[in-house]
Amino acid sequence: AQSVTQLGSHVSVSEGALVLLRCNYSSSVPPYLFWYVQYPNQGLQLLLKYTSAATLVKGINGFEAEFKKSETSFHLTKPSAHMSDAAEYFCAVTNNAGNMLTFGGGTRLMVKP
Amino acid sequence: DAGVIQSPRHEVTEMGQEVTLRCKPISGHNSLFWYRQTMMRGLELLIYFNNNVPIDDSGMPEDRFSAKMPNASFSTLKIQPSEPRDSAVYFCASRLSGAGELFFGEGSRLTVL
């Protein structure tokens, strides 16, 4: 079964600073990888999706993620944090059949003025 | 197009009472998932339906939990009898089979006193 590890349950950055949220998955290459964002009292919204078309994936709100097979990683980045980026972020991977999604534990991003 | 619709958004009940959570998936989606989110355990998959048929219910905690999908546009998650440890946010999500991406509802926050 796939597993997902998000390093750092809490990350704090200053407004305008680089955002880096880490995600590592278990060794077999999953068909799909995702990043979701959850704002307070809301459901999860898709930020971006990797489907093997390109290793660098651009998402909404200026976020992007790079799939690195050699490192089994799919880290999420944004060059300049905005106050509105404060939320919880979840990395997720599918199983080999592509029909079941496993989520990481989430990383809460805090943005300081 | 309307997203995934869940009701109720909030439910407060007493231990021992029956709780029914409802979900209407996005029209045309043929896979439906129920997740539970708690601070301690994060996002847990409870059960997954494909074409109204339960495919994997290994995440259902115990016999007190049951889920049904009588047709393509409606699903319920029932807890009977409820216990304080069932307090959580329950999310429903739907997807077109094979597309990978899940669309989430806004969740039902359950508090069992």
Coordinates of N, CA and C in Angstrom, one line a residue, chain B:
Chain B
D1 N -21.9 24.3 -12.2 CA -22.3 23.0 -11.7 C -22.1 22.9 -10.2
A2 N -23.1 22.4 -9.5 CA -23.0 22.3 -8.0 C -21.9 21.3 -7.7
G3 N -21.2 21.6 -6.6 CA -20.2 20.7 -6.1 C -20.9 19.6 -5.3
V4 N -20.0 18.9 -4.5 CA -20.5 17.8 -3.6 C -21.3 18.5 -2.5
I5 N -22.5 18.0 -2.2 CA -23.3 18.7 -1.2 C -23.5 17.7 0.0
Q6 N -23.1 18.2 1.2 CA -23.3 17.4 2.4 C -24.3 18.1 3.3
S7 N -25.0 17.3 4.1 CA -25.8 17.8 5.1 C -25.9 16.7 6.3
P8 N -26.1 17.2 7.5 CA -26.0 18.6 7.9 C -24.6 19.1 8.0
R9 N -24.4 20.4 8.0 CA -23.0 20.9 8.2 C -22.5 20.8 9.6
H10 N -23.5 20.9 10.5 CA -23.1 20.7 11.9 C -24.2 19.8 12.6
E11 N -23.7 18.9 13.5 CA -24.6 18.1 14.2 C -24.1 17.9 15.6
V12 N -24.9 18.2 16.6 CA -24.6 18.0 18.0 C -25.6 17.0 18.5
T13 N -25.1 15.9 19.1 CA -26.0 14.9 19.6 C -25.5 14.3 20.8
E14 N -26.3 13.5 21.5 CA -25.9 12.9 22.7 C -25.5 11.4 22.5
M15 N -24.6 11.0 23.3 CA -24.1 9.6 23.2 C -25.3 8.6 23.1
G16 N -25.2 7.7 22.2 CA -26.3 6.7 22.1 C -27.3 7.0 21.0
Q17 N -27.3 8.2 20.5 CA -28.2 8.6 19.5 C -27.8 8.1 18.1
E18 N -28.7 8.0 17.2 CA -28.4 7.6 15.9 C -28.1 8.9 15.1
V19 N -27.0 8.9 14.3 CA -26.6 10.0 13.4 C -26.6 9.6 12.0
T20 N -27.2 10.4 11.1 CA -27.2 10.1 9.7 C -26.6 11.3 8.9
L21 N -25.6 11.1 8.2 CA -25.0 12.1 7.4 C -25.3 11.8 5.9
R22 N -25.5 12.9 5.2 CA -26.0 12.7 3.8 C -25.0 13.4 2.8
C23 N -25.0 12.8 1.6 CA -24.1 13.3 0.6 C -24.7 13.2 -0.8
K24 N -24.6 14.3 -1.5 CA -25.0 14.2 -2.9 C -23.8 14.5 -3.8
P25 N -23.3 13.5 -4.5 CA -22.1 13.7 -5.3 C -22.4 14.6 -6.5
I26 N -21.3 15.0 -7.2 CA -21.4 15.8 -8.4 C -22.1 14.9 -9.5
S27 N -23.0 15.5 -10.2 CA -23.7 14.8 -11.2 C -22.8 14.2 -12.3
G28 N -22.9 12.9 -12.5 CA -22.1 12.2 -13.5 C -20.9 11.5 -12.9
H29 N -20.5 11.9 -11.7 CA -19.4 11.1 -11.0 C -19.9 9.8 -10.6
N30 N -19.1 8.8 -10.8 CA -19.5 7.4 -10.4 C -18.7 6.8 -9.3
S31 N -17.8 7.5 -8.7 CA -17.1 7.0 -7.5 C -17.4 8.0 -6.3
L32 N -17.6 7.4 -5.1 CA -17.9 8.3 -4.0 C -17.2 7.7 -2.8
F33 N -16.6 8.6 -2.0 CA -15.8 8.3 -0.9 C -16.3 9.0 0.4
W34 N -16.2 8.3 1.5 CA -16.4 9.0 2.8 C -15.1 9.0 3.6
Y35 N -14.7 10.2 4.1 CA -13.5 10.3 4.9 C -13.9 10.9 6.3
R36 N -13.1 10.6 7.2 CA -13.2 11.2 8.6 C -12.0 12.0 8.9
Q37 N -12.1 13.2 9.4 CA -10.9 14.0 9.8 C -10.9 14.3 11.3
T38 N -9.9 14.0 11.9 CA -9.7 14.3 13.3 C -8.3 14.9 13.5
M39 N -8.1 15.6 14.6 CA -6.8 16.2 14.9 C -5.8 15.0 15.1
M40 N -6.2 14.0 15.8 CA -5.3 12.9 16.2 C -4.9 12.0 15.0
R41 N -5.9 11.7 14.1 CA -5.7 10.7 13.1 C -5.7 11.3 11.7
G42 N -5.9 12.6 11.5 CA -5.9 13.2 10.2 C -7.0 12.7 9.4
L43 N -6.8 12.6 8.0 CA -7.9 12.1 7.1 C -7.8 10.6 7.0
E44 N -8.9 10.0 7.3 CA -9.0 8.5 7.2 C -10.1 8.2 6.2
L45 N -9.8 7.3 5.2 CA -10.8 6.8 4.3 C -11.7 5.8 5.0
L46 N -13.0 6.0 5.0 CA -13.9 5.0 5.7 C -14.4 4.0 4.7
I47 N -14.9 4.5 3.6 CA -15.5 3.6 2.6 C -15.5 4.2 1.2
Y48 N -15.6 3.4 0.2 CA -15.5 3.8 -1.2 C -16.5 3.1 -2.0
F49 N -17.3 3.8 -2.8 CA -18.3 3.2 -3.7 C -17.9 3.4 -5.1
N50 N -18.1 2.5 -6.0 CA -18.0 2.7 -7.4 C -19.3 2.2 -8.1
N51 N -19.9 3.1 -8.8 CA -21.2 2.7 -9.4 C -22.2 2.2 -8.4
N52 N -22.2 2.9 -7.3 CA -23.2 2.6 -6.2 C -22.8 1.3 -5.4
V53 N -21.8 0.7 -5.7 CA -21.4 -0.6 -5.0 C -20.3 -0.3 -4.1
P54 N -20.4 -0.8 -2.8 CA -19.2 -0.6 -1.9 C -18.0 -1.5 -2.4
I55 N -16.9 -0.8 -2.6 CA -15.7 -1.5 -3.1 C -14.8 -1.9 -1.9
D56 N -14.6 -0.9 -1.0 CA -13.6 -1.1 0.1 C -14.2 -0.4 1.3
D57 N -14.6 -1.2 2.3 CA -15.1 -0.6 3.6 C -14.1 -0.9 4.7
S58 N -12.9 -1.2 4.4 CA -12.0 -1.6 5.5 C -11.7 -0.5 6.5
G59 N -12.0 0.7 6.1 CA -11.7 1.8 7.0 C -12.9 2.1 7.9
M60 N -14.0 1.4 7.8 CA -15.1 1.6 8.7 C -14.7 1.1 10.1
P61 N -14.8 2.0 11.1 CA -14.2 1.7 12.4 C -14.8 0.4 13.0
E62 N -16.1 0.3 13.0 CA -16.8 -0.9 13.6 C -18.2 -1.0 13.2
D63 N -18.9 -2.0 13.7 CA -20.3 -2.3 13.2 C -21.2 -1.1 13.5
R64 N -20.9 -0.2 14.3 CA -21.8 0.9 14.6 C -21.9 1.8 13.3
F65 N -20.9 1.7 12.5 CA -20.9 2.5 11.2 C -21.4 1.7 10.1
S66 N -22.3 2.4 9.3 CA -22.8 1.8 8.0 C -23.0 2.8 7.0
A67 N -22.8 2.5 5.7 CA -22.9 3.4 4.6 C -23.7 2.8 3.5
K68 N -24.5 3.6 2.9 CA -25.3 3.1 1.8 C -25.2 4.1 0.6
M69 N -25.5 3.5 -0.6 CA -25.6 4.4 -1.8 C -26.7 3.8 -2.6
P70 N -27.9 4.2 -2.3 CA -29.1 3.6 -3.0 C -29.2 4.0 -4.5
N71 N -28.6 5.1 -4.9 CA -28.6 5.5 -6.3 C -27.4 6.4 -6.5
A72 N -27.2 6.8 -7.8 CA -26.0 7.5 -8.1 C -25.9 8.9 -7.6
S73 N -27.0 9.4 -7.0 CA -27.0 10.8 -6.6 C -27.2 11.0 -5.1
F74 N -27.0 9.9 -4.3 CA -27.3 10.0 -2.9 C -26.5 8.9 -2.1
S75 N -25.9 9.3 -1.0 CA -25.3 8.4 -0.1 C -25.5 8.8 1.3
T76 N -25.5 7.8 2.2 CA -25.6 8.1 3.7 C -24.6 7.4 4.4
L77 N -24.2 8.0 5.5 CA -23.3 7.4 6.5 C -24.0 7.5 7.8
K78 N -24.2 6.3 8.4 CA -25.0 6.2 9.6 C -24.1 5.7 10.8
I79 N -24.3 6.3 11.9 CA -23.6 5.8 13.1 C -24.7 5.5 14.2
Q80 N -24.7 4.3 14.6 CA -25.7 3.9 15.6 C -25.2 2.8 16.5
P81 N -25.1 3.0 17.8 CA -25.2 4.2 18.5 C -24.0 5.1 18.4
S82 N -24.1 6.4 18.5 CA -23.0 7.2 18.5 C -22.2 7.3 19.8
E83 N -21.0 7.6 19.8 CA -20.1 7.7 20.9 C -19.3 9.0 20.8
P84 N -18.8 9.5 22.0 CA -18.0 10.8 21.9 C -16.8 10.7 21.0
R85 N -16.2 9.5 20.9 CA -15.0 9.3 20.1 C -15.3 9.4 18.6
D86 N -16.6 9.4 18.3 CA -17.0 9.6 16.8 C -17.0 11.1 16.4
S87 N -16.8 12.0 17.4 CA -16.7 13.4 17.1 C -15.6 13.7 16.1
A88 N -16.0 14.3 15.0 CA -15.0 14.5 13.9 C -15.7 15.3 12.8
V89 N -14.9 15.6 11.8 CA -15.5 16.2 10.5 C -15.6 15.0 9.5
Y90 N -16.7 14.8 9.0 CA -16.9 13.7 8.0 C -17.0 14.4 6.6
F91 N -16.2 13.9 5.7 CA -16.2 14.5 4.4 C -16.7 13.4 3.4
C92 N -17.4 13.9 2.4 CA -17.8 13.1 1.3 C -17.1 13.7 0.1
A93 N -16.6 12.8 -0.8 CA -15.9 13.2 -2.0 C -16.4 12.4 -3.2
S94 N -16.4 13.0 -4.4 CA -16.8 12.2 -5.6 C -15.8 12.4 -6.7
R95 N -15.8 11.5 -7.7 CA -14.9 11.5 -8.7 C -15.4 10.7 -9.9
L96 N -14.9 11.1 -11.1 CA -15.2 10.3 -12.3 C -14.1 9.2 -12.2
S97 N -14.5 7.9 -12.4 CA -13.6 6.8 -12.3 C -12.4 7.0 -13.3
G98 N -11.2 6.8 -12.8 CA -10.0 6.9 -13.6 C -9.4 8.3 -13.7
A99 N -10.2 9.3 -13.3 CA -9.7 10.6 -13.4 C -8.7 11.0 -12.3
G100 N -8.7 10.3 -11.2 CA -7.8 10.5 -10.1 C -8.3 11.6 -9.1
E101 N -8.6 12.7 -9.6 CA -8.9 13.9 -8.7 C -10.2 13.7 -8.0
L102 N -10.2 13.9 -6.7 CA -11.4 13.9 -5.8 C -11.9 15.3 -5.6
F103 N -13.2 15.4 -5.6 CA -13.9 16.7 -5.3 C -14.6 16.5 -4.0
F104 N -14.3 17.4 -3.1 CA -14.8 17.3 -1.7 C -16.0 18.2 -1.4
G105 N -16.8 17.7 -0.5 CA -17.9 18.5 0.0 C -17.3 19.4 1.2
E106 N -18.1 20.2 1.8 CA -17.6 21.1 2.8 C -17.6 20.4 4.2
G107 N -18.1 19.2 4.3 CA -17.9 18.4 5.5 C -19.1 18.6 6.4
S108 N -19.3 17.6 7.3 CA -20.3 17.6 8.3 C -19.5 17.4 9.6
R109 N -19.6 18.5 10.5 CA -18.9 18.5 11.8 C -19.9 17.8 12.8
L110 N -19.4 16.7 13.3 CA -20.2 15.9 14.3 C -19.6 16.1 15.7
T111 N -20.5 16.4 16.6 CA -20.1 16.5 18.0 C -21.0 15.6 18.8
V112 N -20.4 14.6 19.5 CA -21.2 13.6 20.3 C -20.9 13.9 21.7
L113 N -21.9 14.3 22.5 CA -21.7 14.7 23.9 C -21.8 13.5 24.8

